[in-house]
Amino acid sequence: MQPSSIKEVSALLNFLYELPNDYTNYPDHVLELIDRYFPFHKLTFIPLNSSFATLNSSNPDTWFNEIRTRGLSEQLLEQYYTRAVDLDPFRARNLPAQLRFRPVIQVEEAFPEKNSRSVRYHSFLRDANVPYQTILNLVYDKVRLGVISIYRSEEEGPLSRDEIWILEELSRFIAQHYMIAISQTSRHLAEELFNSCYQNVDFGAMILDNKRDVVQANDCAQKYCDIIYNALFRECDPLSDESASENLHTVQYVMTQFQERLVTDNEHITIPIDNALFEFRINSFISIDENFSKISLNYLLFIFQSSYISESEKLGYSRIRQKLTDREWEIAKLIAQGLTNAKIAEQTFISLNTVKTHIQHIYEKLNVQNRVSLMQLLSEESKSQY
């Protein structure tokens, strides 16, 4: 489908020309341009999963109180929240799977069959004199960034085929530029946060790039990583004097050792060293290159230190822990508690033969002969952490 008039093509080109002019107030900017260049004057823009550009959110239906509107009365919005918000077919939990990533969806398509919910929602639209609702589904790389709703009255009528074609084009370009707007905002916030703590706070902070290489670290992060390296790694893997003197080398070395655990432990790990507990927490943010051609995740990582270590954390990290897989470490701790193989199988939901295989691997990796020597080794390691 192609637009049928030069006027429509001209409106589309003008819209695309002005779209990059304001990323600071992007949702309001987009609605203003749609209202100016196209016959769509009753609009809402609802961001999804983009408040802090946390695109790996586990909740696909996060609707923030950031709704932007144009041409709609406050009374209508109040009625929406009291009568229709849970019925809205364009929420992720209500939208049929086959429509999740379609760029333009009309309200009748979102309700595949007549039911009580669809009747009530259509009733709300008719009572508000906006019986025709169409959404621009803002999707970038299989991530739903937002929803723009277009409402039309009975007098204005439904959208034409040409108007639907235009909306499909708009959806694609708006989503691309919205990703840039999110990136610029989140990167600015991340840099502001990092700069504020670079010299002025008593916890470690660092920025990692999309490969989780350290880009920048404050003095406290450097100090904490030096402590961790000297306690856990210097003896078994000493850095050269030249490399150790480099500002970020020790920080990068320590981060490399913990990358896998940061991922498998949901971006949060704790490491007991002597009488202190070091806590790592990492958060992602979106970054885009100078040419706006490549988007990637970057990371802010914080290291906090406390002097309290619970009993369960005494063996939370050690040289022994480094040698074992997560499952082997779990079984080793159960052996240290005196559990039999049968009890370990029951507690870990694996077969008795699998437990025995894991134990044999533990013995080989730790160079011990039996359970008694393993328990003794773990006990000595626990004491050495203090």
mmCIF file of C-alpha atoms in Angstrom:
data_model
loop_
_atom_site.group_PDB
_atom_site.id
_atom_site.type_symbol
_atom_site.label_atom_id
_atom_site.label_comp_id
_atom_site.label_asym_id
_atom_site.label_seq_id
_atom_site.Cartn_x
_atom_site.Cartn_y
_atom_site.Cartn_z
ATOM 1 C CA MET A 1 0.000 0.000 0.000
ATOM 2 C CA GLN A 2 1.285 3.474 -0.939
ATOM 3 C CA PRO A 3 -0.044 6.931 -0.020
ATOM 4 C CA SER A 4 -2.364 8.325 -2.637
ATOM 5 C CA SER A 5 -1.439 12.000 -2.584
ATOM 6 C CA ILE A 6 1.551 14.298 -2.643
ATOM 7 C CA LYS A 7 0.128 15.939 0.484
ATOM 8 C CA GLU A 8 0.454 12.735 2.489
ATOM 9 C CA VAL A 9 4.023 12.154 1.254
ATOM 10 C CA SER A 10 4.916 15.748 2.125
ATOM 11 C CA ALA A 11 3.468 15.378 5.634
ATOM 12 C CA LEU A 12 5.461 12.191 6.185
ATOM 13 C CA LEU A 13 8.720 13.793 5.032
ATOM 14 C CA ASN A 14 8.163 16.884 7.198
ATOM 15 C CA PHE A 15 7.462 14.661 10.195
ATOM 16 C CA LEU A 16 10.634 12.612 9.649
ATOM 17 C CA TYR A 17 12.699 15.773 9.176
ATOM 18 C CA GLU A 18 11.615 17.247 12.500
ATOM 19 C CA LEU A 19 11.542 14.003 14.514
ATOM 20 C CA PRO A 20 15.219 14.135 15.659
ATOM 21 C CA ASN A 21 14.936 17.759 16.834
ATOM 22 C CA ASP A 22 13.939 17.028 20.440
ATOM 23 C CA TYR A 23 14.959 13.886 22.304
ATOM 24 C CA THR A 24 14.684 15.537 25.717
ATOM 25 C CA ASN A 25 10.874 15.599 25.710
ATOM 26 C CA TYR A 26 10.448 12.928 23.077
ATOM 27 C CA PRO A 27 6.896 11.634 23.803
ATOM 28 C CA ASP A 28 5.436 15.170 23.885
ATOM 29 C CA HIS A 29 7.453 16.076 20.788
ATOM 30 C CA VAL A 30 6.119 13.069 18.861
ATOM 31 C CA LEU A 31 2.484 13.778 19.743
ATOM 32 C CA GLU A 32 2.868 17.419 18.736
ATOM 33 C CA LEU A 33 4.281 16.425 15.332
ATOM 34 C CA ILE A 34 1.546 13.837 14.704
ATOM 35 C CA ASP A 35 -1.109 16.411 15.587
ATOM 36 C CA ARG A 36 0.521 19.001 13.312
ATOM 37 C CA TYR A 37 1.054 16.947 10.165
ATOM 38 C CA PHE A 38 -1.699 14.312 10.181
ATOM 39 C CA PRO A 39 -5.453 14.172 10.813
ATOM 40 C CA PHE A 40 -4.922 12.497 14.205
ATOM 41 C CA HIS A 41 -5.661 14.891 17.053
ATOM 42 C CA LYS A 42 -6.721 12.724 20.028
ATOM 43 C CA LEU A 43 -3.575 10.964 21.178
ATOM 44 C CA THR A 44 -1.852 9.236 24.068
ATOM 45 C CA PHE A 45 1.758 8.058 24.434
ATOM 46 C CA ILE A 46 2.486 5.434 27.097
ATOM 47 C CA PRO A 47 6.122 4.359 27.582
ATOM 48 C CA LEU A 48 6.733 0.676 28.306
ATOM 49 C CA ASN A 49 9.843 -0.742 29.988
ATOM 50 C CA SER A 50 11.815 2.411 29.336
ATOM 51 C CA SER A 51 11.799 4.482 32.513
ATOM 52 C CA PHE A 52 15.493 3.790 33.051
ATOM 53 C CA ALA A 53 16.078 1.961 29.789
ATOM 54 C CA THR A 54 16.034 -1.360 31.614
ATOM 55 C CA LEU A 55 15.161 -3.464 28.612
ATOM 56 C CA ASN A 56 15.679 -6.802 30.303
ATOM 57 C CA SER A 57 12.761 -6.215 32.639
ATOM 58 C CA SER A 58 10.976 -9.396 33.665
ATOM 59 C CA ASN A 59 7.612 -7.637 33.487
ATOM 60 C CA PRO A 60 6.468 -6.985 29.895
ATOM 61 C CA ASP A 61 3.453 -4.969 31.039
ATOM 62 C CA THR A 62 5.021 -2.162 33.068
ATOM 63 C CA TRP A 63 2.797 0.878 32.570
ATOM 64 C CA PHE A 64 4.313 3.928 34.233
ATOM 65 C CA ASN A 65 2.473 7.046 35.311
ATOM 66 C CA GLU A 66 4.159 8.809 32.412
ATOM 67 C CA ILE A 67 1.204 8.875 30.035
ATOM 68 C CA ARG A 68 1.309 11.841 27.658
ATOM 69 C CA THR A 69 -1.872 13.088 26.039
ATOM 70 C CA ARG A 70 -2.988 15.502 23.339
ATOM 71 C CA GLY A 71 -6.523 16.567 22.511
ATOM 72 C CA LEU A 72 -8.133 14.494 25.300
ATOM 73 C CA SER A 73 -9.917 15.885 28.333
ATOM 74 C CA GLU A 74 -8.913 15.104 31.910
ATOM 75 C CA GLN A 75 -12.430 13.745 32.402
ATOM 76 C CA LEU A 76 -11.875 11.168 29.674
ATOM 77 C CA LEU A 77 -8.553 10.117 31.212
ATOM 78 C CA GLU A 78 -10.175 9.768 34.620
ATOM 79 C CA GLN A 79 -12.882 7.551 33.101
ATOM 80 C CA TYR A 80 -10.192 5.464 31.417
ATOM 81 C CA TYR A 81 -8.414 4.771 34.706
ATOM 82 C CA THR A 82 -11.634 4.031 36.589
ATOM 83 C CA ARG A 83 -13.455 2.013 33.916
ATOM 84 C CA ALA A 84 -11.113 0.692 31.264
ATOM 85 C CA VAL A 85 -7.429 0.459 32.180
ATOM 86 C CA ASP A 86 -7.634 -3.246 33.100
ATOM 87 C CA LEU A 87 -9.719 -3.969 30.005
ATOM 88 C CA ASP A 88 -7.389 -2.204 27.580
ATOM 89 C CA PRO A 89 -6.569 -4.788 24.880
ATOM 90 C CA PHE A 90 -3.270 -3.115 24.080
ATOM 91 C CA ARG A 91 -1.663 -3.981 27.401
ATOM 92 C CA ALA A 92 0.853 -6.798 26.991
ATOM 93 C CA ARG A 93 -1.066 -9.185 29.212
ATOM 94 C CA ASN A 94 -4.248 -8.634 27.187
ATOM 95 C CA LEU A 95 -2.817 -8.452 23.687
ATOM 96 C CA PRO A 96 -2.908 -11.682 21.635
ATOM 97 C CA ALA A 97 0.578 -13.072 21.056
ATOM 98 C CA GLN A 98 0.318 -12.786 17.260
ATOM 99 C CA LEU A 99 -0.168 -9.018 17.587
ATOM 100 C CA ARG A 100 2.621 -8.258 20.064
ATOM 101 C CA PHE A 101 5.013 -6.890 17.462
ATOM 102 C CA ARG A 102 2.690 -5.699 14.711
ATOM 103 C CA PRO A 103 3.362 -1.970 14.098
ATOM 104 C CA VAL A 104 -0.298 -0.880 13.764
ATOM 105 C CA ILE A 105 -3.252 -2.549 15.475
ATOM 106 C CA GLN A 106 -6.907 -1.522 15.466
ATOM 107 C CA VAL A 107 -9.096 -2.124 18.457
ATOM 108 C CA GLU A 108 -11.299 -4.706 16.750
ATOM 109 C CA GLU A 109 -8.200 -6.754 15.869
ATOM 110 C CA ALA A 110 -7.035 -6.792 19.483
ATOM 111 C CA PHE A 111 -10.273 -8.495 20.516
ATOM 112 C CA PRO A 112 -10.283 -11.749 18.525
ATOM 113 C CA GLU A 113 -13.699 -12.693 19.847
ATOM 114 C CA LYS A 114 -16.679 -11.115 21.539
ATOM 115 C CA ASN A 115 -16.611 -11.470 25.297
ATOM 116 C CA SER A 116 -17.558 -9.481 28.355
ATOM 117 C CA ARG A 117 -14.252 -7.618 28.429
ATOM 118 C CA SER A 118 -14.425 -6.583 24.776
ATOM 119 C CA VAL A 119 -18.065 -5.463 25.109
ATOM 120 C CA ARG A 120 -17.237 -3.344 28.153
ATOM 121 C CA TYR A 121 -14.200 -1.747 26.509
ATOM 122 C CA HIS A 122 -16.088 -0.924 23.307
ATOM 123 C CA SER A 123 -18.855 0.514 25.468
ATOM 124 C CA PHE A 124 -16.326 2.782 27.173
ATOM 125 C CA LEU A 125 -15.048 4.023 23.790
ATOM 126 C CA ARG A 126 -18.555 4.695 22.488
ATOM 127 C CA ASP A 127 -19.588 6.520 25.677
ATOM 128 C CA ALA A 128 -16.486 8.718 25.331
ATOM 129 C CA ASN A 129 -17.315 9.342 21.645
ATOM 130 C CA VAL A 130 -14.024 7.833 20.500
ATOM 131 C CA PRO A 131 -15.243 4.477 19.144
ATOM 132 C CA TYR A 132 -12.284 4.093 16.779
ATOM 133 C CA GLN A 133 -8.947 3.366 18.468
ATOM 134 C CA THR A 134 -5.724 2.454 16.680
ATOM 135 C CA ILE A 135 -2.288 2.027 18.212
ATOM 136 C CA LEU A 136 1.247 2.472 16.970
ATOM 137 C CA ASN A 137 3.127 -0.375 18.596
ATOM 138 C CA LEU A 138 6.650 0.997 19.128
ATOM 139 C CA VAL A 139 8.929 -2.033 18.778
ATOM 140 C CA TYR A 140 12.695 -2.046 18.399
ATOM 141 C CA ASP A 141 14.571 -5.332 18.045
ATOM 142 C CA LYS A 142 11.673 -7.333 19.547
ATOM 143 C CA VAL A 143 11.383 -4.977 22.532
ATOM 144 C CA ARG A 144 8.125 -3.062 23.029
ATOM 145 C CA LEU A 145 9.155 0.481 23.941
ATOM 146 C CA GLY A 146 5.800 2.206 23.999
ATOM 147 C CA VAL A 147 2.269 2.526 22.710
ATOM 148 C CA ILE A 148 0.788 5.530 20.931
ATOM 149 C CA SER A 149 -3.006 5.428 20.781
ATOM 150 C CA ILE A 150 -5.003 7.362 18.205
ATOM 151 C CA TYR A 151 -8.686 7.945 18.953
ATOM 152 C CA ARG A 152 -11.305 9.099 16.472
ATOM 153 C CA SER A 153 -14.894 10.140 16.981
ATOM 154 C CA GLU A 154 -17.954 8.799 15.200
ATOM 155 C CA GLU A 155 -17.963 11.905 13.030
ATOM 156 C CA GLU A 156 -14.297 11.482 12.035
ATOM 157 C CA GLY A 157 -14.819 7.825 11.181
ATOM 158 C CA PRO A 158 -12.328 4.947 10.946
ATOM 159 C CA LEU A 159 -8.875 5.212 9.409
ATOM 160 C CA SER A 160 -8.443 4.854 5.676
ATOM 161 C CA ARG A 161 -6.053 2.346 4.112
ATOM 162 C CA ASP A 162 -3.633 5.148 3.218
ATOM 163 C CA GLU A 163 -3.678 6.428 6.795
ATOM 164 C CA ILE A 164 -2.866 2.937 8.086
ATOM 165 C CA TRP A 165 0.083 2.771 5.679
ATOM 166 C CA ILE A 166 1.359 6.106 6.998
ATOM 167 C CA LEU A 167 1.026 4.898 10.595
ATOM 168 C CA GLU A 168 3.030 1.782 9.794
ATOM 169 C CA GLU A 169 5.859 3.977 8.513
ATOM 170 C CA LEU A 170 5.573 6.312 11.490
ATOM 171 C CA SER A 171 5.704 3.436 13.972
ATOM 172 C CA ARG A 172 9.019 2.196 12.613
ATOM 173 C CA PHE A 173 10.728 5.589 12.606
ATOM 174 C CA ILE A 174 9.300 6.708 15.945
ATOM 175 C CA ALA A 175 10.565 3.488 17.590
ATOM 176 C CA GLN A 176 14.065 3.907 16.146
ATOM 177 C CA HIS A 177 14.347 7.489 17.348
ATOM 178 C CA TYR A 178 12.741 6.643 20.675
ATOM 179 C CA MET A 179 15.554 4.161 21.289
ATOM 180 C CA ILE A 180 18.039 6.973 20.643
ATOM 181 C CA ALA A 181 16.118 9.262 23.017
ATOM 182 C CA ILE A 182 16.141 6.578 25.724
ATOM 183 C CA SER A 183 19.835 6.012 25.137
ATOM 184 C CA GLN A 184 20.754 9.674 25.436
ATOM 185 C CA THR A 185 18.656 10.145 28.558
ATOM 186 C CA SER A 186 19.871 7.018 30.318
ATOM 187 C CA ARG A 187 23.495 7.611 29.351
ATOM 188 C CA HIS A 188 23.274 11.166 30.675
ATOM 189 C CA LEU A 189 21.774 9.916 33.942
ATOM 190 C CA ALA A 190 24.421 7.212 34.240
ATOM 191 C CA GLU A 191 27.246 9.669 33.630
ATOM 192 C CA GLU A 192 25.769 12.177 36.063
ATOM 193 C CA LEU A 193 25.439 9.483 38.711
ATOM 194 C CA PHE A 194 28.954 8.206 38.130
ATOM 195 C CA ASN A 195 30.518 11.666 38.157
ATOM 196 C CA SER A 196 28.770 12.483 41.420
ATOM 197 C CA CYS A 197 30.294 9.454 43.094
ATOM 198 C CA TYR A 198 33.633 9.397 41.320
ATOM 199 C CA GLN A 199 35.479 11.183 44.125
ATOM 200 C CA ASN A 200 32.810 12.045 46.658
ATOM 201 C CA VAL A 201 31.411 8.802 48.064
ATOM 202 C CA ASP A 202 32.789 5.946 50.128
ATOM 203 C CA PHE A 203 31.691 3.065 47.913
ATOM 204 C CA GLY A 204 33.171 1.701 44.708
ATOM 205 C CA ALA A 205 31.697 2.701 41.353
ATOM 206 C CA MET A 206 32.677 1.821 37.820
ATOM 207 C CA ILE A 207 31.315 1.935 34.277
ATOM 208 C CA LEU A 208 31.598 -1.186 32.096
ATOM 209 C CA ASP A 209 31.098 -1.310 28.351
ATOM 210 C CA ASN A 210 28.943 -3.826 26.494
ATOM 211 C CA LYS A 211 31.741 -6.433 26.777
ATOM 212 C CA ARG A 212 31.913 -5.773 30.526
ATOM 213 C CA ASP A 213 35.350 -4.238 30.218
ATOM 214 C CA VAL A 214 36.037 -1.489 32.758
ATOM 215 C CA VAL A 215 35.875 1.975 31.224
ATOM 216 C CA GLN A 216 36.183 4.065 34.369
ATOM 217 C CA ALA A 217 36.452 3.368 38.102
ATOM 218 C CA ASN A 218 36.612 5.635 41.128
ATOM 219 C CA ASP A 219 39.347 5.490 43.769
ATOM 220 C CA CYS A 220 37.218 3.436 46.146
ATOM 221 C CA ALA A 221 36.565 0.762 43.508
ATOM 222 C CA GLN A 222 40.317 0.612 42.833
ATOM 223 C CA LYS A 223 41.025 0.187 46.545
ATOM 224 C CA TYR A 224 38.426 -2.555 47.025
ATOM 225 C CA CYS A 225 39.634 -4.464 43.966
ATOM 226 C CA ASP A 226 43.213 -4.253 45.241
ATOM 227 C CA ILE A 227 42.090 -5.806 48.547
ATOM 228 C CA ILE A 228 40.182 -8.597 46.787
ATOM 229 C CA TYR A 229 43.032 -9.310 44.388
ATOM 230 C CA ASN A 230 45.651 -9.455 47.156
ATOM 231 C CA ALA A 231 43.461 -11.752 49.279
ATOM 232 C CA LEU A 232 42.245 -14.168 46.619
ATOM 233 C CA PHE A 233 44.388 -14.057 43.512
ATOM 234 C CA ARG A 234 47.891 -12.621 44.019
ATOM 235 C CA GLU A 235 49.353 -15.872 45.325
ATOM 236 C CA CYS A 236 47.998 -18.089 42.537
ATOM 237 C CA ASP A 237 48.113 -15.579 39.664
ATOM 238 C CA PRO A 238 50.461 -12.655 40.346
ATOM 239 C CA LEU A 239 50.232 -9.741 37.935
ATOM 240 C CA SER A 240 53.433 -8.298 36.552
ATOM 241 C CA ASP A 241 54.650 -5.149 38.277
ATOM 242 C CA GLU A 242 54.115 -3.221 35.057
ATOM 243 C CA SER A 243 50.532 -4.368 34.506
ATOM 244 C CA ALA A 244 49.620 -4.083 38.183
ATOM 245 C CA SER A 245 50.677 -0.445 38.144
ATOM 246 C CA GLU A 246 48.206 0.385 35.391
ATOM 247 C CA ASN A 247 45.248 2.259 36.801
ATOM 248 C CA LEU A 248 42.447 -0.102 35.774
ATOM 249 C CA HIS A 249 44.342 -3.356 35.342
ATOM 250 C CA THR A 250 43.665 -4.789 38.805
ATOM 251 C CA VAL A 251 40.035 -3.667 38.607
ATOM 252 C CA GLN A 252 39.637 -5.364 35.229
ATOM 253 C CA TYR A 253 41.321 -8.536 36.489
ATOM 254 C CA VAL A 254 38.992 -8.795 39.486
ATOM 255 C CA MET A 255 35.926 -8.071 37.354
ATOM 256 C CA THR A 256 36.935 -10.792 34.895
ATOM 257 C CA GLN A 257 37.042 -13.346 37.713
ATOM 258 C CA PHE A 258 33.504 -12.488 38.795
ATOM 259 C CA GLN A 259 31.740 -11.918 35.459
ATOM 260 C CA GLU A 260 30.149 -15.362 35.322
ATOM 261 C CA ARG A 261 28.878 -15.148 38.882
ATOM 262 C CA LEU A 262 27.463 -11.674 38.303
ATOM 263 C CA VAL A 263 25.375 -13.089 35.458
ATOM 264 C CA THR A 264 24.290 -16.365 37.093
ATOM 265 C CA ASP A 265 23.551 -14.736 40.465
ATOM 266 C CA ASN A 266 21.187 -12.121 39.010
ATOM 267 C CA GLU A 267 23.722 -9.299 38.915
ATOM 268 C CA HIS A 268 24.410 -9.440 42.656
ATOM 269 C CA ILE A 269 27.172 -11.267 44.526
ATOM 270 C CA THR A 270 28.818 -11.061 47.941
ATOM 271 C CA ILE A 271 32.446 -11.879 48.685
ATOM 272 C CA PRO A 272 33.785 -12.321 52.244
ATOM 273 C CA ILE A 273 37.390 -11.213 52.712
ATOM 274 C CA ASP A 274 38.930 -11.272 56.205
ATOM 275 C CA ASN A 275 36.314 -9.663 58.467
ATOM 276 C CA ALA A 276 34.639 -7.697 55.684
ATOM 277 C CA LEU A 277 31.924 -8.467 53.184
ATOM 278 C CA PHE A 278 32.156 -6.942 49.697
ATOM 279 C CA GLU A 279 28.844 -6.677 47.842
ATOM 280 C CA PHE A 280 28.738 -6.232 44.054
ATOM 281 C CA ARG A 281 25.622 -4.852 42.376
ATOM 282 C CA ILE A 282 25.340 -4.144 38.667
ATOM 283 C CA ASN A 283 22.710 -2.281 36.613
ATOM 284 C CA SER A 284 22.449 -1.934 32.842
ATOM 285 C CA PHE A 285 21.819 1.130 30.724
ATOM 286 C CA ILE A 286 21.617 1.672 26.979
ATOM 287 C CA SER A 287 24.378 3.360 25.019
ATOM 288 C CA ILE A 288 24.604 4.327 21.371
ATOM 289 C CA ASP A 289 27.668 5.104 19.300
ATOM 290 C CA GLU A 290 28.545 8.515 17.901
ATOM 291 C CA ASN A 291 26.988 7.762 14.507
ATOM 292 C CA PHE A 292 23.720 6.489 16.027
ATOM 293 C CA SER A 293 24.286 3.231 14.190
ATOM 294 C CA LYS A 294 24.832 0.739 16.993
ATOM 295 C CA ILE A 295 22.979 0.329 20.273
ATOM 296 C CA SER A 296 24.339 -1.754 23.136
ATOM 297 C CA LEU A 297 23.984 -2.312 26.856
ATOM 298 C CA ASN A 298 26.506 -0.708 29.195
ATOM 299 C CA TYR A 299 26.704 -1.213 32.932
ATOM 300 C CA LEU A 300 27.085 0.651 36.203
ATOM 301 C CA LEU A 301 28.661 -1.504 38.902
ATOM 302 C CA PHE A 302 28.804 -0.610 42.583
ATOM 303 C CA ILE A 303 30.893 -2.233 45.330
ATOM 304 C CA PHE A 304 29.849 -1.824 48.954
ATOM 305 C CA GLN A 305 31.813 -2.972 51.996
ATOM 306 C CA SER A 306 30.451 -3.973 55.376
ATOM 307 C CA SER A 307 32.045 -5.629 58.394
ATOM 308 C CA TYR A 308 29.219 -8.107 59.092
ATOM 309 C CA ILE A 309 29.272 -11.631 57.675
ATOM 310 C CA SER A 310 26.526 -14.119 58.500
ATOM 311 C CA GLU A 311 27.275 -17.767 59.143
ATOM 312 C CA SER A 312 25.850 -18.785 55.786
ATOM 313 C CA GLU A 313 28.246 -16.410 54.029
ATOM 314 C CA LYS A 314 31.439 -17.631 55.678
ATOM 315 C CA LEU A 315 32.227 -19.815 52.708
ATOM 316 C CA GLY A 316 30.506 -17.494 50.245
ATOM 317 C CA TYR A 317 33.660 -17.051 48.244
ATOM 318 C CA SER A 318 37.114 -18.613 48.480
ATOM 319 C CA ARG A 319 39.867 -20.176 46.458
ATOM 320 C CA ILE A 320 38.024 -23.478 46.880
ATOM 321 C CA ARG A 321 34.835 -21.955 45.498
ATOM 322 C CA GLN A 322 36.705 -20.849 42.387
ATOM 323 C CA LYS A 323 37.638 -24.451 41.548
ATOM 324 C CA LEU A 324 34.105 -25.861 41.649
ATOM 325 C CA THR A 325 30.988 -25.474 39.548
ATOM 326 C CA ASP A 326 27.856 -24.057 41.166
ATOM 327 C CA ARG A 327 26.384 -27.551 41.617
ATOM 328 C CA GLU A 328 29.640 -28.975 43.000
ATOM 329 C CA TRP A 329 29.880 -26.083 45.452
ATOM 330 C CA GLU A 330 26.306 -26.681 46.575
ATOM 331 C CA ILE A 331 27.047 -30.358 47.211
ATOM 332 C CA ALA A 332 30.347 -29.597 48.970
ATOM 333 C CA LYS A 333 28.537 -27.335 51.453
ATOM 334 C CA LEU A 334 25.933 -30.044 52.107
ATOM 335 C CA ILE A 335 28.713 -32.531 52.773
ATOM 336 C CA ALA A 336 30.225 -30.022 55.211
ATOM 337 C CA GLN A 337 26.869 -30.022 57.024
ATOM 338 C CA GLY A 338 27.134 -33.806 57.449
ATOM 339 C CA LEU A 339 24.408 -34.854 54.993
ATOM 340 C CA THR A 340 24.520 -38.340 53.475
ATOM 341 C CA ASN A 341 24.536 -38.899 49.729
ATOM 342 C CA ALA A 342 20.886 -39.933 49.859
ATOM 343 C CA LYS A 343 19.912 -36.751 51.720
ATOM 344 C CA ILE A 344 21.910 -34.635 49.278
ATOM 345 C CA ALA A 345 20.114 -36.280 46.342
ATOM 346 C CA GLU A 346 16.772 -35.607 47.989
ATOM 347 C CA GLN A 347 17.577 -31.963 48.743
ATOM 348 C CA THR A 348 19.086 -31.142 45.336
ATOM 349 C CA PHE A 349 16.487 -33.114 43.308
ATOM 350 C CA ILE A 350 19.098 -35.150 41.437
ATOM 351 C CA SER A 351 19.758 -38.879 41.356
ATOM 352 C CA LEU A 352 22.007 -40.668 43.824
ATOM 353 C CA ASN A 353 24.392 -41.689 41.013
ATOM 354 C CA THR A 354 24.664 -38.042 39.880
ATOM 355 C CA VAL A 355 25.494 -37.010 43.438
ATOM 356 C CA LYS A 356 28.251 -39.610 43.560
ATOM 357 C CA THR A 357 29.653 -38.391 40.245
ATOM 358 C CA HIS A 358 29.716 -34.780 41.503
ATOM 359 C CA ILE A 359 31.451 -35.852 44.712
ATOM 360 C CA GLN A 360 34.118 -37.711 42.756
ATOM 361 C CA HIS A 361 34.752 -34.567 40.689
ATOM 362 C CA ILE A 362 34.980 -32.510 43.905
ATOM 363 C CA TYR A 363 37.572 -34.900 45.354
ATOM 364 C CA GLU A 364 39.649 -34.713 42.170
ATOM 365 C CA LYS A 365 39.513 -30.910 41.903
ATOM 366 C CA LEU A 366 40.358 -30.345 45.572
ATOM 367 C CA ASN A 367 42.850 -33.214 45.809
ATOM 368 C CA VAL A 368 41.160 -34.910 48.776
ATOM 369 C CA GLN A 369 40.488 -38.619 49.336
ATOM 370 C CA ASN A 370 37.257 -38.755 51.347
ATOM 371 C CA ARG A 371 34.475 -36.840 53.098
ATOM 372 C CA VAL A 372 36.481 -36.343 56.268
ATOM 373 C CA SER A 373 39.371 -34.669 54.492
ATOM 374 C CA LEU A 374 36.923 -32.569 52.450
ATOM 375 C CA MET A 375 35.128 -31.374 55.584
ATOM 376 C CA GLN A 376 38.472 -30.559 57.191
ATOM 377 C CA LEU A 377 39.564 -28.580 54.124
ATOM 378 C CA LEU A 378 36.310 -26.588 54.074
ATOM 379 C CA SER A 379 36.609 -25.892 57.798
ATOM 380 C CA GLU A 380 40.154 -24.585 57.409
ATOM 381 C CA GLU A 381 39.119 -22.438 54.462
ATOM 382 C CA SER A 382 36.261 -20.946 56.478
ATOM 383 C CA LYS A 383 38.651 -19.954 59.269
ATOM 384 C CA SER A 384 41.126 -18.455 56.807
ATOM 385 C CA GLN A 385 38.431 -16.053 55.608
ATOM 386 C CA TYR A 386 38.653 -14.317 58.975
#
